[in-house]
Tab-separated table of C-alpha atoms in Angstrom:
chain	number	residue	atom	x	y	z
A	1	UNK	CA	-0.019	-0.027	0.008
A	2	UNK	CA	1.369	3.367	-1.005
A	3	UNK	CA	0.785	6.693	0.779
A	4	UNK	CA	-0.088	9.289	-1.748
A	5	UNK	CA	1.208	12.983	-1.174
A	6	UNK	CA	-0.552	15.813	-2.704
A	7	UNK	CA	2.000	17.425	-4.915
A	8	UNK	CA	0.386	20.837	-4.597
A	9	UNK	CA	0.654	20.758	-0.823
A	10	UNK	CA	4.368	19.655	-1.152
A	11	UNK	CA	5.008	22.513	-3.416
A	12	UNK	CA	3.301	25.148	-1.028
A	13	UNK	CA	5.358	23.673	1.965
A	14	UNK	CA	8.732	24.035	0.106
A	15	UNK	CA	7.788	27.742	-0.552
A	16	UNK	CA	7.175	28.457	3.007
A	17	UNK	CA	10.348	26.735	3.931
A	18	UNK	CA	12.406	28.737	1.470
A	19	UNK	CA	10.618	32.083	1.910
A	20	UNK	CA	12.414	34.942	3.550
A	21	UNK	CA	10.329	36.269	6.540
A	22	UNK	CA	10.761	40.100	7.185
A	23	UNK	CA	10.671	40.866	10.883
A	24	UNK	CA	10.140	44.530	11.931
A	25	UNK	CA	12.857	46.188	13.799
A	26	UNK	CA	10.803	46.783	17.032
A	27	UNK	CA	10.039	42.842	17.158
A	28	UNK	CA	13.688	42.059	16.683
A	29	UNK	CA	14.683	44.459	19.632
A	30	UNK	CA	11.806	42.879	21.721
A	31	UNK	CA	13.064	39.322	21.027
A	32	UNK	CA	16.804	40.147	21.664
A	33	UNK	CA	15.643	41.822	25.089
A	34	UNK	CA	13.550	38.838	25.970
A	35	UNK	CA	16.550	36.457	25.289
A	36	UNK	CA	18.388	38.246	28.070
A	37	UNK	CA	17.715	36.747	31.351
A	38	UNK	CA	19.076	39.238	33.472
A	39	UNK	CA	17.180	41.905	31.840
A	40	UNK	CA	13.856	40.115	32.090
A	41	UNK	CA	14.619	39.401	35.571
A	42	UNK	CA	15.114	43.174	36.183
A	43	UNK	CA	11.808	43.815	34.413
A	44	UNK	CA	9.820	41.317	36.573
A	45	UNK	CA	11.474	42.903	39.801
A	46	UNK	CA	10.456	46.416	38.732
A	47	UNK	CA	6.912	45.398	37.750
A	48	UNK	CA	6.494	43.571	41.208
A	49	UNK	CA	7.747	46.691	43.037
A	50	UNK	CA	5.468	48.977	40.854
A	51	UNK	CA	2.449	46.574	41.589
A	52	UNK	CA	3.355	46.778	45.404
A	53	UNK	CA	3.462	50.329	45.328
A	54	UNK	CA	-0.115	50.261	44.135
A	55	UNK	CA	-1.820	47.456	45.702
A	56	UNK	CA	0.583	46.812	48.790
A	57	UNK	CA	-1.797	48.709	50.895
A	58	UNK	CA	-4.006	45.581	50.896
A	59	UNK	CA	-1.389	43.539	52.569
A	60	UNK	CA	-1.910	45.425	55.990
A	61	UNK	CA	-4.969	46.799	57.664
A	62	UNK	CA	-2.919	49.881	58.930
A	63	UNK	CA	-2.053	53.094	57.037
A	64	UNK	CA	0.589	55.595	57.498
A	65	UNK	CA	-1.440	58.032	59.589
A	66	UNK	CA	-2.627	55.519	62.303
A	67	UNK	CA	-0.643	54.811	65.218
A	68	UNK	CA	-0.652	51.494	67.301
A	69	UNK	CA	0.047	52.348	70.884
A	70	UNK	CA	0.310	48.731	71.898
A	71	UNK	CA	3.024	48.006	69.446
A	72	UNK	CA	5.693	50.788	69.522
A	73	UNK	CA	9.097	49.945	67.846
A	74	UNK	CA	8.213	46.354	67.518
A	75	UNK	CA	9.918	44.059	65.067
A	76	UNK	CA	7.922	42.051	62.337
A	77	UNK	CA	5.017	40.298	63.650
A	78	UNK	CA	1.707	38.780	62.448
A	79	UNK	CA	0.006	42.055	63.071
A	80	UNK	CA	2.800	44.054	61.463
A	81	UNK	CA	4.481	42.073	58.797
A	82	UNK	CA	7.497	44.674	58.676
A	83	UNK	CA	7.314	45.888	62.056
A	84	UNK	CA	6.538	49.381	63.526
A	85	UNK	CA	8.550	52.596	63.904
A	86	UNK	CA	9.330	54.091	67.159
A	87	UNK	CA	5.974	56.021	66.891
A	88	UNK	CA	4.004	52.917	66.400
A	89	UNK	CA	3.276	53.485	62.683
A	90	UNK	CA	3.055	50.263	60.535
A	91	UNK	CA	6.337	50.069	58.413
A	92	UNK	CA	4.557	48.152	55.677
A	93	UNK	CA	2.294	50.986	55.035
A	94	UNK	CA	5.210	53.584	55.127
A	95	UNK	CA	7.226	51.376	52.595
A	96	UNK	CA	4.151	51.235	50.203
A	97	UNK	CA	3.635	54.934	50.299
A	98	UNK	CA	7.431	55.693	49.965
A	99	UNK	CA	8.032	53.292	47.277
A	100	UNK	CA	5.054	54.718	45.166
A	101	UNK	CA	6.414	58.240	45.788
A	102	UNK	CA	9.987	57.280	44.709
A	103	UNK	CA	8.637	55.511	41.553
A	104	UNK	CA	6.413	58.335	40.796
A	105	UNK	CA	9.157	60.829	40.837
A	106	UNK	CA	11.404	58.604	38.798
A	107	UNK	CA	8.887	58.012	36.032
A	108	UNK	CA	8.103	61.885	35.915
A	109	UNK	CA	11.416	63.048	35.855
A	110	UNK	CA	12.638	60.348	33.497
A	111	UNK	CA	10.029	60.827	31.049
A	112	UNK	CA	9.721	64.455	30.971
A	113	UNK	CA	13.357	65.198	30.900
A	114	UNK	CA	13.962	62.842	27.892
A	115	UNK	CA	11.134	64.772	25.971
A	116	UNK	CA	12.734	68.160	26.819
A	117	UNK	CA	16.233	66.874	25.857
A	118	UNK	CA	14.930	65.759	22.692
A	119	UNK	CA	13.213	68.744	21.555
A	120	UNK	CA	15.838	71.099	22.653
A	121	UNK	CA	18.764	69.255	21.199
A	122	UNK	CA	16.826	68.573	17.878
A	123	UNK	CA	15.968	72.327	17.589
A	124	UNK	CA	19.556	73.448	18.228
A	125	UNK	CA	20.785	70.914	15.419
A	126	UNK	CA	18.033	71.887	12.892
A	127	UNK	CA	18.372	75.781	13.013
A	128	UNK	CA	22.116	75.928	13.600
A	129	UNK	CA	23.775	79.329	13.430
A	130	UNK	CA	22.895	81.964	15.951
A	131	UNK	CA	19.955	79.822	17.308
A	132	UNK	CA	22.244	76.979	17.971
A	133	UNK	CA	24.852	79.306	19.549
A	134	UNK	CA	22.505	81.022	21.914
A	135	UNK	CA	20.693	77.935	22.933
A	136	UNK	CA	24.109	76.132	23.603
A	137	UNK	CA	25.333	79.102	25.687
A	138	UNK	CA	22.134	78.856	27.831
A	139	UNK	CA	22.548	75.009	28.191
A	140	UNK	CA	26.212	75.488	29.216
A	141	UNK	CA	25.473	78.141	31.753
A	142	UNK	CA	22.731	75.990	33.216
A	143	UNK	CA	24.982	73.058	33.585
A	144	UNK	CA	27.447	75.183	35.656
A	145	UNK	CA	24.700	75.825	38.201
A	146	UNK	CA	25.308	74.083	41.487
A	147	UNK	CA	22.378	71.530	41.871
A	148	UNK	CA	22.528	71.000	45.532
A	149	UNK	CA	22.244	74.683	46.294
A	150	UNK	CA	19.272	75.246	44.020
A	151	UNK	CA	17.550	72.136	45.796
A	152	UNK	CA	18.227	73.408	49.166
A	153	UNK	CA	16.980	76.970	48.282
A	154	UNK	CA	13.918	75.676	46.563
A	155	UNK	CA	12.854	73.161	49.121
A	156	UNK	CA	13.404	75.666	52.033
A	157	UNK	CA	9.738	76.812	51.633
A	158	UNK	CA	10.329	80.469	50.522
A	159	UNK	CA	8.459	82.123	47.830
A	160	UNK	CA	5.229	80.861	46.130
A	161	UNK	CA	6.727	77.376	45.856
A	162	UNK	CA	6.000	76.547	49.476
A	163	UNK	CA	2.440	75.888	48.741
A	164	UNK	CA	3.290	72.916	46.355
A	165	UNK	CA	3.789	69.456	48.013
A	166	UNK	CA	7.366	68.640	48.776
A	167	UNK	CA	7.665	65.690	46.291
A	168	UNK	CA	6.241	67.883	43.327
A	169	UNK	CA	8.659	70.587	44.391
A	170	UNK	CA	11.632	68.089	44.185
A	171	UNK	CA	10.193	66.835	40.676
A	172	UNK	CA	10.389	70.444	39.413
A	173	UNK	CA	13.788	70.902	40.841
A	174	UNK	CA	15.132	67.591	39.367
A	175	UNK	CA	13.632	68.214	35.923
A	176	UNK	CA	15.480	71.639	35.805
A	177	UNK	CA	18.877	69.684	35.896
A	178	UNK	CA	18.300	66.188	34.470
A	179	UNK	CA	17.825	67.020	30.665
A	180	UNK	CA	21.042	69.032	30.060
A	181	UNK	CA	23.632	66.296	29.542
A	182	UNK	CA	21.423	64.392	27.072
A	183	UNK	CA	20.328	67.440	25.212
A	184	UNK	CA	24.021	68.026	24.272
A	185	UNK	CA	24.374	64.412	23.085
A	186	UNK	CA	21.092	64.692	21.065
A	187	UNK	CA	22.307	67.766	19.541
A	188	UNK	CA	25.446	66.063	18.205
A	189	UNK	CA	23.457	62.966	16.789
A	190	UNK	CA	20.885	65.282	15.277
A	191	UNK	CA	23.619	67.444	13.509
A	192	UNK	CA	24.707	64.116	11.796
A	193	UNK	CA	21.219	63.328	10.660
A	194	UNK	CA	20.780	66.829	9.152
A	195	UNK	CA	23.175	65.653	6.566
A	196	UNK	CA	20.989	62.730	5.406
A	197	UNK	CA	19.368	63.089	2.060
A	198	UNK	CA	15.793	62.651	3.418
A	199	UNK	CA	16.170	65.474	5.815
A	200	UNK	CA	17.437	67.629	3.011
A	201	UNK	CA	14.804	66.680	0.776
A	202	UNK	CA	12.152	67.517	3.443
A	203	UNK	CA	13.586	70.840	3.833
A	204	UNK	CA	13.830	71.673	0.284
A	205	UNK	CA	10.175	70.754	-0.258
A	206	UNK	CA	9.189	73.241	2.601
A	207	UNK	CA	8.149	70.747	5.181
A	208	UNK	CA	7.438	72.709	8.582
A	209	UNK	CA	10.423	72.814	10.827
A	210	UNK	CA	8.223	71.322	13.571
A	211	UNK	CA	7.246	68.401	11.341
A	212	UNK	CA	10.939	67.661	10.311
A	213	UNK	CA	12.023	67.597	13.876
A	214	UNK	CA	9.266	65.259	15.114
A	215	UNK	CA	9.036	63.017	12.022
A	216	UNK	CA	12.557	62.632	10.906
A	217	UNK	CA	15.007	63.571	13.803
A	218	UNK	CA	13.362	62.394	16.897
A	219	UNK	CA	12.461	58.757	15.791
A	220	UNK	CA	15.992	58.182	14.466
A	221	UNK	CA	17.584	58.832	17.990
A	222	UNK	CA	14.849	56.518	19.462
A	223	UNK	CA	17.263	53.965	21.055
A	224	UNK	CA	19.415	56.769	22.910
A	225	UNK	CA	16.059	58.251	24.194
A	226	UNK	CA	14.770	54.890	25.459
A	227	UNK	CA	18.148	54.223	27.111
A	228	UNK	CA	18.067	57.542	28.743
A	229	UNK	CA	14.738	57.106	29.988
A	230	UNK	CA	15.555	54.117	32.149
A	231	UNK	CA	18.740	55.962	33.218
A	232	UNK	CA	16.727	59.081	34.068
A	233	UNK	CA	14.368	57.007	36.413
A	234	UNK	CA	17.440	55.545	38.112
A	235	UNK	CA	19.138	58.961	38.451
A	236	UNK	CA	15.940	60.565	39.691
A	237	UNK	CA	15.337	57.871	42.405
A	238	UNK	CA	18.916	58.132	43.724
A	239	UNK	CA	18.797	61.990	43.722
A	240	UNK	CA	15.599	61.814	45.788
A	241	UNK	CA	17.186	59.432	48.208
A	242	UNK	CA	20.226	61.397	48.542
A	243	UNK	CA	18.428	64.905	48.790
A	244	UNK	CA	15.870	63.337	51.274
A	245	UNK	CA	18.662	61.660	53.307
A	246	UNK	CA	20.444	64.970	53.944
A	247	UNK	CA	17.047	66.739	54.764
A	248	UNK	CA	16.779	68.945	51.658
A	249	UNK	CA	14.486	66.781	49.763
A	250	UNK	CA	10.933	65.358	50.552
A	251	UNK	CA	9.551	66.647	53.855
A	252	UNK	CA	6.976	64.985	56.179
A	253	UNK	CA	4.250	64.282	56.151
A	254	UNK	CA	5.193	63.156	52.538
A	255	UNK	CA	7.100	59.949	52.640
A	256	UNK	CA	9.640	58.331	50.243
A	257	UNK	CA	12.329	55.724	50.579
A	258	UNK	CA	14.976	58.557	51.016
A	259	UNK	CA	13.029	59.896	54.136
A	260	UNK	CA	12.599	56.416	55.772
A	261	UNK	CA	16.338	55.563	55.217
A	262	UNK	CA	17.372	59.130	56.835
A	263	UNK	CA	15.093	58.680	59.759
A	264	UNK	CA	16.342	55.143	60.575
A	265	UNK	CA	20.135	55.880	59.946
A	266	UNK	CA	20.858	56.836	63.654
A	267	UNK	CA	18.892	53.862	64.947
A	268	UNK	CA	20.286	50.994	62.964
A	269	UNK	CA	21.440	48.932	66.272
A	270	UNK	CA	18.109	49.606	67.982
A	271	UNK	CA	15.615	49.263	65.236
A	272	UNK	CA	17.386	47.496	62.281
A	273	UNK	CA	14.243	46.685	60.330
A	274	UNK	CA	13.414	50.315	59.954
A	275	UNK	CA	16.625	50.849	58.050
A	276	UNK	CA	17.274	47.371	56.161
A	277	UNK	CA	13.842	47.160	54.604
A	278	UNK	CA	13.685	50.635	52.888
A	279	UNK	CA	17.390	50.321	51.919
A	280	UNK	CA	16.669	46.796	50.352
A	281	UNK	CA	13.538	48.094	48.481
A	282	UNK	CA	15.791	50.926	47.159
A	283	UNK	CA	18.593	48.418	45.944
A	284	UNK	CA	15.984	46.257	44.254
A	285	UNK	CA	14.457	49.204	42.346
A	286	UNK	CA	17.663	50.709	41.350
A	287	UNK	CA	19.246	47.285	40.651
A	288	UNK	CA	16.172	46.114	38.456
A	289	UNK	CA	16.426	49.439	36.376
A	290	UNK	CA	20.226	48.941	35.840
A	291	UNK	CA	19.566	45.347	34.747
A	292	UNK	CA	16.786	46.655	32.203
A	293	UNK	CA	19.103	49.338	30.880
A	294	UNK	CA	21.866	46.843	29.996
A	295	UNK	CA	19.476	44.583	28.483
A	296	UNK	CA	18.068	47.440	26.351
A	297	UNK	CA	21.521	48.658	25.327
A	298	UNK	CA	22.404	45.097	24.124
A	299	UNK	CA	19.041	44.788	22.360
A	300	UNK	CA	19.549	48.029	20.405
A	301	UNK	CA	23.059	47.129	19.563
A	302	UNK	CA	23.159	44.730	16.328
A	303	UNK	CA	26.856	43.800	17.069
A	304	UNK	CA	26.322	42.770	20.551
A	305	UNK	CA	26.659	39.121	21.137
A	306	UNK	CA	26.225	39.006	24.984
A	307	UNK	CA	22.711	37.649	24.683
A	308	UNK	CA	23.350	34.905	22.233
A	309	UNK	CA	22.194	34.370	18.769
A	310	UNK	CA	18.756	33.357	17.466
A	311	UNK	CA	18.373	29.849	16.577
A	312	UNK	CA	18.190	28.967	12.857
A	313	UNK	CA	15.111	27.160	11.742
A	314	UNK	CA	15.831	23.733	10.042
A	315	UNK	CA	14.047	23.368	6.771
A	316	UNK	CA	11.474	20.719	6.715
A	317	UNK	CA	11.299	18.178	4.023
A	318	UNK	CA	8.417	15.984	2.988
A	319	UNK	CA	9.061	12.227	3.572
A	320	UNK	CA	7.438	9.559	1.410
A	321	UNK	CA	6.870	6.166	2.856
A	322	UNK	CA	6.131	3.211	0.755
A	323	UNK	CA	4.966	-0.113	1.987
């Protein structure tokens, strides 16, 4: 008995096996990122902390404004999973609120600073001449300003800024300094893109300047902006922790990881859980972002071999069996 194979189906199968499949650039980058186990682990840790900052309040029946006079300065227990402070406040509630504040500051500063640096740098490169010289002079002058002094003056509660919440005030100050270095790098990359034929053609055809910047310059430096976004989140979180630690950042009643670490520094031996818990959360947060940034850098680099190579699909051949 002979198994009959349809010749048309065999031809179609051969065509599929020999056909070159075109994969989009974004899909290639996504696959390369997902093959990096360290980067994927960092992504899961960051998402877990993000979800914890939103829904972590359901893990405890206490909030950061409620005192427990029967459990003052107590270590972790069934009633208080992470213990309490010397004032009797549940540490879990404080960690949830502090993690949410730190992540919110990082996301806002990281995202807005990338947008500002992209627009500012591309505008300098596109117009050039006196516009570029003037904007570059302003940029260099702002870079020379002492950040810590400006933060100290701005968060001291003077002027009309005293009505803003301390975390929002810190966001404004961090945004003032976080975009400058990237703007210089964007300017240099955008100046090289200005020599491309498609940009020159758009200019000669009378395409509006704003459309050229948004349509041709900004998308072509997208890899730099994505990497700077993750770096900006990390830098903003570390800056918030540093400024709050020395007392010029977020002020009570607002809570952040930097505030919790700063308050527990002098009581590490007496209340160790008050210091090590927020410090561990900060390390997990910044460490996961660093792992994600390394994975994105390798995914955007086509010459990188640190994440391995894609497996080549073996061609399938039709087999004929005869009995």
